[in-house]
């Protein structure tokens, strides 16, 4: 089944079990048909990282959260094309949805790959990664759970680092005040490939609860 732009999101939500437009926590075991660990990617874009992670790690469950319609349609059709049965898409703004959809200590890993940097100073307030959001993520993580972030935008990377270092429930895996310069053995996102090809530096951050 393919999703043309003419099909509304309501229709997709009704007809596609992999797409969830919801405002309260579902029974995740029922959603996935198993009790495997739950991992979340926030802002998956066109979703190649999400799909590849699902394929590479069949014993883990992956939830992608975004509100980019074109990307969501693409991912939904890829889930079906590659028959990836451990990936689900949740529609919406992560700031609103995460508190509603997950119990505390429920998530194993959270990935945020190339969050919009909002480069203009007057737009910095729109950035996703803020102290209150970090606190929410930490609450939803299991002990030992991890948050993985990547950005090419140095001043945002420094701001993220500063905010995380103040969240005492989390520890920088790579040592206080440091970024990971490279990350191997993990799929590359669309933006990541673009930045690598352009020779740009990427800042990887990893925190553990
Ligand atoms: C710069 S793109 C990066 C896409 C992808 N992660 C990549 O690396 O190729 C940022 C993505 O985050 C999504 N996004 C931005 N704010 C969000 C929010 N509050 N909740 C969920 N998704 C969000 C956007 O719709 C977009 O798909």
PDB file of C-alpha atoms and ligand atoms in Angstrom:
ATOM      1  CA  UNK A   1       0.000   0.000   0.000  1.00  0.00           C
ATOM      2  CA  UNK A   2       1.418   3.401  -0.864  1.00  0.00           C
ATOM      3  CA  UNK A   3       0.414   6.747   0.626  1.00  0.00           C
ATOM      4  CA  UNK A   4      -0.206   9.553  -1.814  1.00  0.00           C
ATOM      5  CA  UNK A   5      -0.380  13.124  -0.550  1.00  0.00           C
ATOM      6  CA  UNK A   6      -4.140  12.982  -1.005  1.00  0.00           C
ATOM      7  CA  UNK A   7      -4.570  10.571   1.884  1.00  0.00           C
ATOM      8  CA  UNK A   8      -5.101  12.447   5.131  1.00  0.00           C
ATOM      9  CA  UNK A   9      -3.213  11.676   8.294  1.00  0.00           C
ATOM     10  CA  UNK A  10      -6.487  10.613   9.924  1.00  0.00           C
ATOM     11  CA  UNK A  11      -6.901   7.991   7.224  1.00  0.00           C
ATOM     12  CA  UNK A  12      -3.323   6.803   7.664  1.00  0.00           C
ATOM     13  CA  UNK A  13      -3.829   6.557  11.434  1.00  0.00           C
ATOM     14  CA  UNK A  14      -6.957   4.500  10.917  1.00  0.00           C
ATOM     15  CA  UNK A  15      -5.532   2.198   8.279  1.00  0.00           C
ATOM     16  CA  UNK A  16      -1.884   1.747   9.210  1.00  0.00           C
ATOM     17  CA  UNK A  17      -0.848  -0.096  12.359  1.00  0.00           C
ATOM     18  CA  UNK A  18       2.664   1.346  12.178  1.00  0.00           C
ATOM     19  CA  UNK A  19       1.473   4.949  12.493  1.00  0.00           C
ATOM     20  CA  UNK A  20       0.193   6.310  15.818  1.00  0.00           C
ATOM     21  CA  UNK A  21      -1.458   9.700  16.200  1.00  0.00           C
ATOM     22  CA  UNK A  22      -2.134   9.437  19.923  1.00  0.00           C
ATOM     23  CA  UNK A  23      -2.196  11.566  23.066  1.00  0.00           C
ATOM     24  CA  UNK A  24      -1.955   8.946  25.774  1.00  0.00           C
ATOM     25  CA  UNK A  25       0.341   6.044  26.516  1.00  0.00           C
ATOM     26  CA  UNK A  26      -0.544   2.906  24.607  1.00  0.00           C
ATOM     27  CA  UNK A  27       0.290  -0.557  25.860  1.00  0.00           C
ATOM     28  CA  UNK A  28       3.673  -0.673  24.115  1.00  0.00           C
ATOM     29  CA  UNK A  29       3.894  -4.451  24.556  1.00  0.00           C
ATOM     30  CA  UNK A  30       0.651  -4.765  22.665  1.00  0.00           C
ATOM     31  CA  UNK A  31       1.756  -2.272  20.008  1.00  0.00           C
ATOM     32  CA  UNK A  32       4.933  -4.270  19.270  1.00  0.00           C
ATOM     33  CA  UNK A  33       3.661  -7.712  20.219  1.00  0.00           C
ATOM     34  CA  UNK A  34       6.602  -8.228  22.575  1.00  0.00           C
ATOM     35  CA  UNK A  35       8.345  -6.708  25.608  1.00  0.00           C
ATOM     36  CA  UNK A  36      11.649  -5.907  23.905  1.00  0.00           C
ATOM     37  CA  UNK A  37      13.435  -2.681  24.942  1.00  0.00           C
ATOM     38  CA  UNK A  38      11.976   0.601  23.696  1.00  0.00           C
ATOM     39  CA  UNK A  39      14.184   3.085  21.874  1.00  0.00           C
ATOM     40  CA  UNK A  40      13.090   6.490  20.615  1.00  0.00           C
ATOM     41  CA  UNK A  41      14.350   8.628  17.747  1.00  0.00           C
ATOM     42  CA  UNK A  42      13.170  12.242  17.928  1.00  0.00           C
ATOM     43  CA  UNK A  43      13.049  14.093  14.586  1.00  0.00           C
ATOM     44  CA  UNK A  44      13.792  11.197  12.222  1.00  0.00           C
ATOM     45  CA  UNK A  45      13.360  13.310   9.059  1.00  0.00           C
ATOM     46  CA  UNK A  46      13.160  10.864   6.168  1.00  0.00           C
ATOM     47  CA  UNK A  47      13.860   7.996   8.558  1.00  0.00           C
ATOM     48  CA  UNK A  48      16.795   6.076   7.088  1.00  0.00           C
ATOM     49  CA  UNK A  49      18.501   5.879  10.510  1.00  0.00           C
ATOM     50  CA  UNK A  50      15.302   4.589  12.117  1.00  0.00           C
ATOM     51  CA  UNK A  51      14.683   1.932   9.481  1.00  0.00           C
ATOM     52  CA  UNK A  52      18.311   0.783   9.470  1.00  0.00           C
ATOM     53  CA  UNK A  53      18.401   0.561  13.262  1.00  0.00           C
ATOM     54  CA  UNK A  54      15.229  -1.524  13.199  1.00  0.00           C
ATOM     55  CA  UNK A  55      16.768  -3.907  10.692  1.00  0.00           C
ATOM     56  CA  UNK A  56      20.129  -4.111  12.491  1.00  0.00           C
ATOM     57  CA  UNK A  57      18.623  -4.686  15.926  1.00  0.00           C
ATOM     58  CA  UNK A  58      15.635  -6.992  15.529  1.00  0.00           C
ATOM     59  CA  UNK A  59      15.439  -7.679  19.278  1.00  0.00           C
ATOM     60  CA  UNK A  60      14.906  -4.000  20.107  1.00  0.00           C
ATOM     61  CA  UNK A  61      11.860  -1.824  19.375  1.00  0.00           C
ATOM     62  CA  UNK A  62      12.181   1.603  17.770  1.00  0.00           C
ATOM     63  CA  UNK A  63       9.726   4.484  17.927  1.00  0.00           C
ATOM     64  CA  UNK A  64      10.231   7.459  15.630  1.00  0.00           C
ATOM     65  CA  UNK A  65       8.621  10.782  16.549  1.00  0.00           C
ATOM     66  CA  UNK A  66       8.296  13.693  14.129  1.00  0.00           C
ATOM     67  CA  UNK A  67       5.726  16.006  12.539  1.00  0.00           C
ATOM     68  CA  UNK A  68       7.284  16.263   9.076  1.00  0.00           C
ATOM     69  CA  UNK A  69       4.498  14.860   6.882  1.00  0.00           C
ATOM     70  CA  UNK A  70       6.580  14.057   3.812  1.00  0.00           C
ATOM     71  CA  UNK A  71       9.121  12.180   5.927  1.00  0.00           C
ATOM     72  CA  UNK A  72       6.411  10.274   7.784  1.00  0.00           C
ATOM     73  CA  UNK A  73       4.798   9.089   4.542  1.00  0.00           C
ATOM     74  CA  UNK A  74       8.202   7.964   3.287  1.00  0.00           C
ATOM     75  CA  UNK A  75       9.037   6.035   6.465  1.00  0.00           C
ATOM     76  CA  UNK A  76       5.654   4.357   6.623  1.00  0.00           C
ATOM     77  CA  UNK A  77       6.012   3.066   3.102  1.00  0.00           C
ATOM     78  CA  UNK A  78       9.593   1.915   3.828  1.00  0.00           C
ATOM     79  CA  UNK A  79       8.497   0.012   6.931  1.00  0.00           C
ATOM     80  CA  UNK A  80       6.111  -1.910   4.702  1.00  0.00           C
ATOM     81  CA  UNK A  81       8.534  -2.305   1.804  1.00  0.00           C
ATOM     82  CA  UNK A  82      11.286  -3.780   3.985  1.00  0.00           C
ATOM     83  CA  UNK A  83       8.830  -5.492   6.364  1.00  0.00           C
ATOM     84  CA  UNK A  84      10.413  -3.963   9.436  1.00  0.00           C
ATOM     85  CA  UNK A  85       8.177  -5.143  12.254  1.00  0.00           C
ATOM     86  CA  UNK A  86       9.951  -3.450  15.177  1.00  0.00           C
ATOM     87  CA  UNK A  87       9.515   0.206  14.088  1.00  0.00           C
ATOM     88  CA  UNK A  88       6.512   2.449  14.797  1.00  0.00           C
ATOM     89  CA  UNK A  89       5.918   6.098  13.960  1.00  0.00           C
ATOM     90  CA  UNK A  90       4.373   8.541  16.416  1.00  0.00           C
ATOM     91  CA  UNK A  91       3.104  11.814  15.038  1.00  0.00           C
ATOM     92  CA  UNK A  92       3.750  15.042  16.885  1.00  0.00           C
ATOM     93  CA  UNK A  93       5.962  17.418  18.796  1.00  0.00           C
ATOM     94  CA  UNK A  94       8.328  15.563  21.100  1.00  0.00           C
ATOM     95  CA  UNK A  95       8.024  18.245  23.787  1.00  0.00           C
ATOM     96  CA  UNK A  96       4.301  17.580  24.078  1.00  0.00           C
ATOM     97  CA  UNK A  97       4.160  13.863  23.311  1.00  0.00           C
ATOM     98  CA  UNK A  98       7.003  12.369  25.351  1.00  0.00           C
ATOM     99  CA  UNK A  99       5.466  13.234  28.761  1.00  0.00           C
ATOM    100  CA  UNK A 100       2.134  11.757  27.612  1.00  0.00           C
ATOM    101  CA  UNK A 101       3.288   8.572  25.907  1.00  0.00           C
ATOM    102  CA  UNK A 102       5.943   7.047  28.144  1.00  0.00           C
ATOM    103  CA  UNK A 103       6.141   5.962  31.750  1.00  0.00           C
ATOM    104  CA  UNK A 104       9.140   6.973  33.796  1.00  0.00           C
ATOM    105  CA  UNK A 105      12.150   4.657  33.319  1.00  0.00           C
ATOM    106  CA  UNK A 106      10.668   3.112  30.193  1.00  0.00           C
ATOM    107  CA  UNK A 107      13.140   4.019  27.435  1.00  0.00           C
ATOM    108  CA  UNK A 108      16.480   2.346  26.747  1.00  0.00           C
ATOM    109  CA  UNK A 109      17.974   4.790  24.267  1.00  0.00           C
ATOM    110  CA  UNK A 110      16.953   8.161  22.858  1.00  0.00           C
ATOM    111  CA  UNK A 111      18.481   9.453  19.616  1.00  0.00           C
ATOM    112  CA  UNK A 112      18.313  13.068  18.447  1.00  0.00           C
ATOM    113  CA  UNK A 113      20.132  13.375  15.150  1.00  0.00           C
ATOM    114  CA  UNK A 114      20.719  16.874  13.818  1.00  0.00           C
ATOM    115  CA  UNK A 115      18.023  18.786  15.686  1.00  0.00           C
ATOM    116  CA  UNK A 116      17.098  22.045  13.943  1.00  0.00           C
ATOM    117  CA  UNK A 117      19.778  24.525  15.104  1.00  0.00           C
ATOM    118  CA  UNK A 118      17.691  27.705  14.697  1.00  0.00           C
ATOM    119  CA  UNK A 119      20.863  29.693  13.955  1.00  0.00           C
ATOM    120  CA  UNK A 120      19.454  33.213  14.464  1.00  0.00           C
ATOM    121  CA  UNK A 121      19.809  34.372  18.052  1.00  0.00           C
ATOM    122  CA  UNK A 122      16.191  35.520  18.264  1.00  0.00           C
ATOM    123  CA  UNK A 123      15.141  31.982  17.285  1.00  0.00           C
ATOM    124  CA  UNK A 124      17.260  30.130  19.855  1.00  0.00           C
ATOM    125  CA  UNK A 125      14.194  29.836  22.095  1.00  0.00           C
ATOM    126  CA  UNK A 126      12.692  27.485  19.484  1.00  0.00           C
ATOM    127  CA  UNK A 127      15.469  24.946  19.946  1.00  0.00           C
ATOM    128  CA  UNK A 128      14.307  21.528  21.094  1.00  0.00           C
ATOM    129  CA  UNK A 129      17.076  20.728  23.559  1.00  0.00           C
ATOM    130  CA  UNK A 130      16.490  22.830  26.674  1.00  0.00           C
ATOM    131  CA  UNK A 131      17.021  22.014  30.378  1.00  0.00           C
ATOM    132  CA  UNK A 132      13.348  21.087  31.013  1.00  0.00           C
ATOM    133  CA  UNK A 133      13.307  18.778  27.976  1.00  0.00           C
ATOM    134  CA  UNK A 134      16.534  17.089  29.104  1.00  0.00           C
ATOM    135  CA  UNK A 135      14.972  16.515  32.526  1.00  0.00           C
ATOM    136  CA  UNK A 136      11.918  14.899  30.910  1.00  0.00           C
ATOM    137  CA  UNK A 137      14.139  12.641  28.791  1.00  0.00           C
ATOM    138  CA  UNK A 138      16.112  11.623  31.845  1.00  0.00           C
ATOM    139  CA  UNK A 139      12.918  10.751  33.742  1.00  0.00           C
ATOM    140  CA  UNK A 140      11.770   8.528  30.885  1.00  0.00           C
ATOM    141  CA  UNK A 141      15.117   6.704  30.656  1.00  0.00           C
ATOM    142  CA  UNK A 142      15.816   3.463  32.472  1.00  0.00           C
ATOM    143  CA  UNK A 143      18.820   3.447  34.791  1.00  0.00           C
ATOM    144  CA  UNK A 144      21.717   2.793  32.414  1.00  0.00           C
ATOM    145  CA  UNK A 145      19.701   4.218  29.515  1.00  0.00           C
ATOM    146  CA  UNK A 146      21.400   6.523  27.026  1.00  0.00           C
ATOM    147  CA  UNK A 147      20.788   9.701  25.039  1.00  0.00           C
ATOM    148  CA  UNK A 148      22.695  10.089  21.771  1.00  0.00           C
ATOM    149  CA  UNK A 149      22.815  13.429  19.978  1.00  0.00           C
ATOM    150  CA  UNK A 150      24.593  14.636  16.835  1.00  0.00           C
ATOM    151  CA  UNK A 151      24.843  18.145  15.424  1.00  0.00           C
ATOM    152  CA  UNK A 152      27.099  20.002  13.019  1.00  0.00           C
ATOM    153  CA  UNK A 153      26.299  23.341  14.649  1.00  0.00           C
ATOM    154  CA  UNK A 154      29.088  24.173  17.095  1.00  0.00           C
ATOM    155  CA  UNK A 155      27.349  26.787  19.224  1.00  0.00           C
ATOM    156  CA  UNK A 156      24.303  24.511  19.626  1.00  0.00           C
ATOM    157  CA  UNK A 157      26.630  21.613  20.502  1.00  0.00           C
ATOM    158  CA  UNK A 158      28.252  23.734  23.215  1.00  0.00           C
ATOM    159  CA  UNK A 159      24.879  24.817  24.547  1.00  0.00           C
ATOM    160  CA  UNK A 160      23.634  21.205  24.626  1.00  0.00           C
ATOM    161  CA  UNK A 161      26.789  20.151  26.461  1.00  0.00           C
ATOM    162  CA  UNK A 162      26.360  22.937  29.007  1.00  0.00           C
ATOM    163  CA  UNK A 163      22.701  22.032  29.657  1.00  0.00           C
ATOM    164  CA  UNK A 164      23.438  18.310  30.007  1.00  0.00           C
ATOM    165  CA  UNK A 165      26.347  18.864  32.377  1.00  0.00           C
ATOM    166  CA  UNK A 166      23.887  20.607  34.706  1.00  0.00           C
ATOM    167  CA  UNK A 167      21.476  17.641  34.666  1.00  0.00           C
ATOM    168  CA  UNK A 168      22.938  15.649  37.510  1.00  0.00           C
ATOM    169  CA  UNK A 169      20.986  12.456  36.783  1.00  0.00           C
ATOM    170  CA  UNK A 170      23.002  12.027  33.566  1.00  0.00           C
ATOM    171  CA  UNK A 171      26.686  11.521  32.914  1.00  0.00           C
ATOM    172  CA  UNK A 172      28.692  12.359  29.800  1.00  0.00           C
ATOM    173  CA  UNK A 173      29.881   8.959  28.529  1.00  0.00           C
ATOM    174  CA  UNK A 174      32.925  10.471  26.909  1.00  0.00           C
ATOM    175  CA  UNK A 175      34.109  12.468  29.903  1.00  0.00           C
ATOM    176  CA  UNK A 176      32.878  15.732  31.298  1.00  0.00           C
ATOM    177  CA  UNK A 177      32.960  18.633  28.802  1.00  0.00           C
ATOM    178  CA  UNK A 178      33.846  16.512  25.784  1.00  0.00           C
ATOM    179  CA  UNK A 179      32.358  15.510  22.454  1.00  0.00           C
ATOM    180  CA  UNK A 180      32.896  12.294  20.601  1.00  0.00           C
ATOM    181  CA  UNK A 181      34.668  13.246  17.348  1.00  0.00           C
ATOM    182  CA  UNK A 182      33.480  10.256  15.341  1.00  0.00           C
ATOM    183  CA  UNK A 183      30.938   7.527  15.596  1.00  0.00           C
ATOM    184  CA  UNK A 184      31.361   4.195  13.875  1.00  0.00           C
ATOM    185  CA  UNK A 185      29.140   1.150  13.559  1.00  0.00           C
ATOM    186  CA  UNK A 186      25.882   3.062  13.519  1.00  0.00           C
ATOM    187  CA  UNK A 187      23.779   4.143  10.511  1.00  0.00           C
ATOM    188  CA  UNK A 188      24.314   7.645   9.124  1.00  0.00           C
ATOM    189  CA  UNK A 189      21.354   9.986   8.715  1.00  0.00           C
ATOM    190  CA  UNK A 190      20.604  11.985   5.574  1.00  0.00           C
ATOM    191  CA  UNK A 191      21.884  15.219   7.147  1.00  0.00           C
ATOM    192  CA  UNK A 192      24.955  13.470   8.524  1.00  0.00           C
ATOM    193  CA  UNK A 193      25.969  12.180   5.094  1.00  0.00           C
ATOM    194  CA  UNK A 194      25.485  15.659   3.647  1.00  0.00           C
ATOM    195  CA  UNK A 195      27.667  17.285   6.315  1.00  0.00           C
ATOM    196  CA  UNK A 196      30.364  14.603   6.092  1.00  0.00           C
ATOM    197  CA  UNK A 197      30.512  15.013   2.296  1.00  0.00           C
ATOM    198  CA  UNK A 198      30.871  18.776   2.777  1.00  0.00           C
ATOM    199  CA  UNK A 199      33.826  18.147   5.133  1.00  0.00           C
ATOM    200  CA  UNK A 200      32.068  19.646   8.144  1.00  0.00           C
ATOM    201  CA  UNK A 201      32.863  18.738  11.717  1.00  0.00           C
ATOM    202  CA  UNK A 202      30.183  16.810  13.542  1.00  0.00           C
ATOM    203  CA  UNK A 203      29.733  16.934  17.291  1.00  0.00           C
ATOM    204  CA  UNK A 204      28.514  13.686  18.822  1.00  0.00           C
ATOM    205  CA  UNK A 205      27.255  13.644  22.398  1.00  0.00           C
ATOM    206  CA  UNK A 206      26.396  10.604  24.506  1.00  0.00           C
ATOM    207  CA  UNK A 207      24.926  10.663  27.996  1.00  0.00           C
ATOM    208  CA  UNK A 208      24.066   7.809  30.320  1.00  0.00           C
ATOM    209  CA  UNK A 209      21.647   7.682  33.259  1.00  0.00           C
TER     210      UNK A 209
HETATM  211  C1  LIG B   1      17.322  18.941  10.599  1.00  0.00           C
HETATM  212  S1  LIG B   1      16.127  17.674  10.481  1.00  0.00           S
HETATM  213  C2  LIG B   1      17.105  16.208  10.776  1.00  0.00           C
HETATM  214  C3  LIG B   1      16.460  14.972  10.234  1.00  0.00           C
HETATM  215  C4  LIG B   1      17.199  13.662  10.489  1.00  0.00           C
HETATM  216  N1  LIG B   1      17.323  13.394  11.914  1.00  0.00           N
HETATM  217  C5  LIG B   1      18.557  13.652   9.843  1.00  0.00           C
HETATM  218  O1  LIG B   1      19.561  13.736  10.576  1.00  0.00           O
HETATM  219  O2  LIG B   1      18.632  13.514   8.622  1.00  0.00           O
HETATM  220  C6  LIG B   1      15.234  17.869  12.005  1.00  0.00           C
HETATM  221  C7  LIG B   1      13.991  17.008  12.099  1.00  0.00           C
HETATM  222  O3  LIG B   1      13.446  17.171  13.413  1.00  0.00           O
HETATM  223  C8  LIG B   1      12.039  17.316  13.325  1.00  0.00           C
HETATM  224  N2  LIG B   1      11.604  18.068  14.518  1.00  0.00           N
HETATM  225  C9  LIG B   1      11.892  19.349  14.831  1.00  0.00           C
HETATM  226  N3  LIG B   1      11.357  19.681  16.008  1.00  0.00           N
HETATM  227  C10 LIG B   1      10.696  18.576  16.460  1.00  0.00           C
HETATM  228  C11 LIG B   1       9.910  18.308  17.621  1.00  0.00           C
HETATM  229  N4  LIG B   1       9.701  19.245  18.550  1.00  0.00           N
HETATM  230  N5  LIG B   1       9.376  17.081  17.758  1.00  0.00           N
HETATM  231  C12 LIG B   1       9.567  16.117  16.811  1.00  0.00           C
HETATM  232  N6  LIG B   1      10.313  16.331  15.691  1.00  0.00           N
HETATM  233  C13 LIG B   1      10.854  17.531  15.514  1.00  0.00           C
HETATM  234  C14 LIG B   1      11.819  18.044  12.017  1.00  0.00           C
HETATM  235  O4  LIG B   1      10.502  17.875  11.514  1.00  0.00           O
HETATM  236  C15 LIG B   1      12.873  17.377  11.120  1.00  0.00           C
HETATM  237  O5  LIG B   1      12.374  16.197  10.526  1.00  0.00           O
END
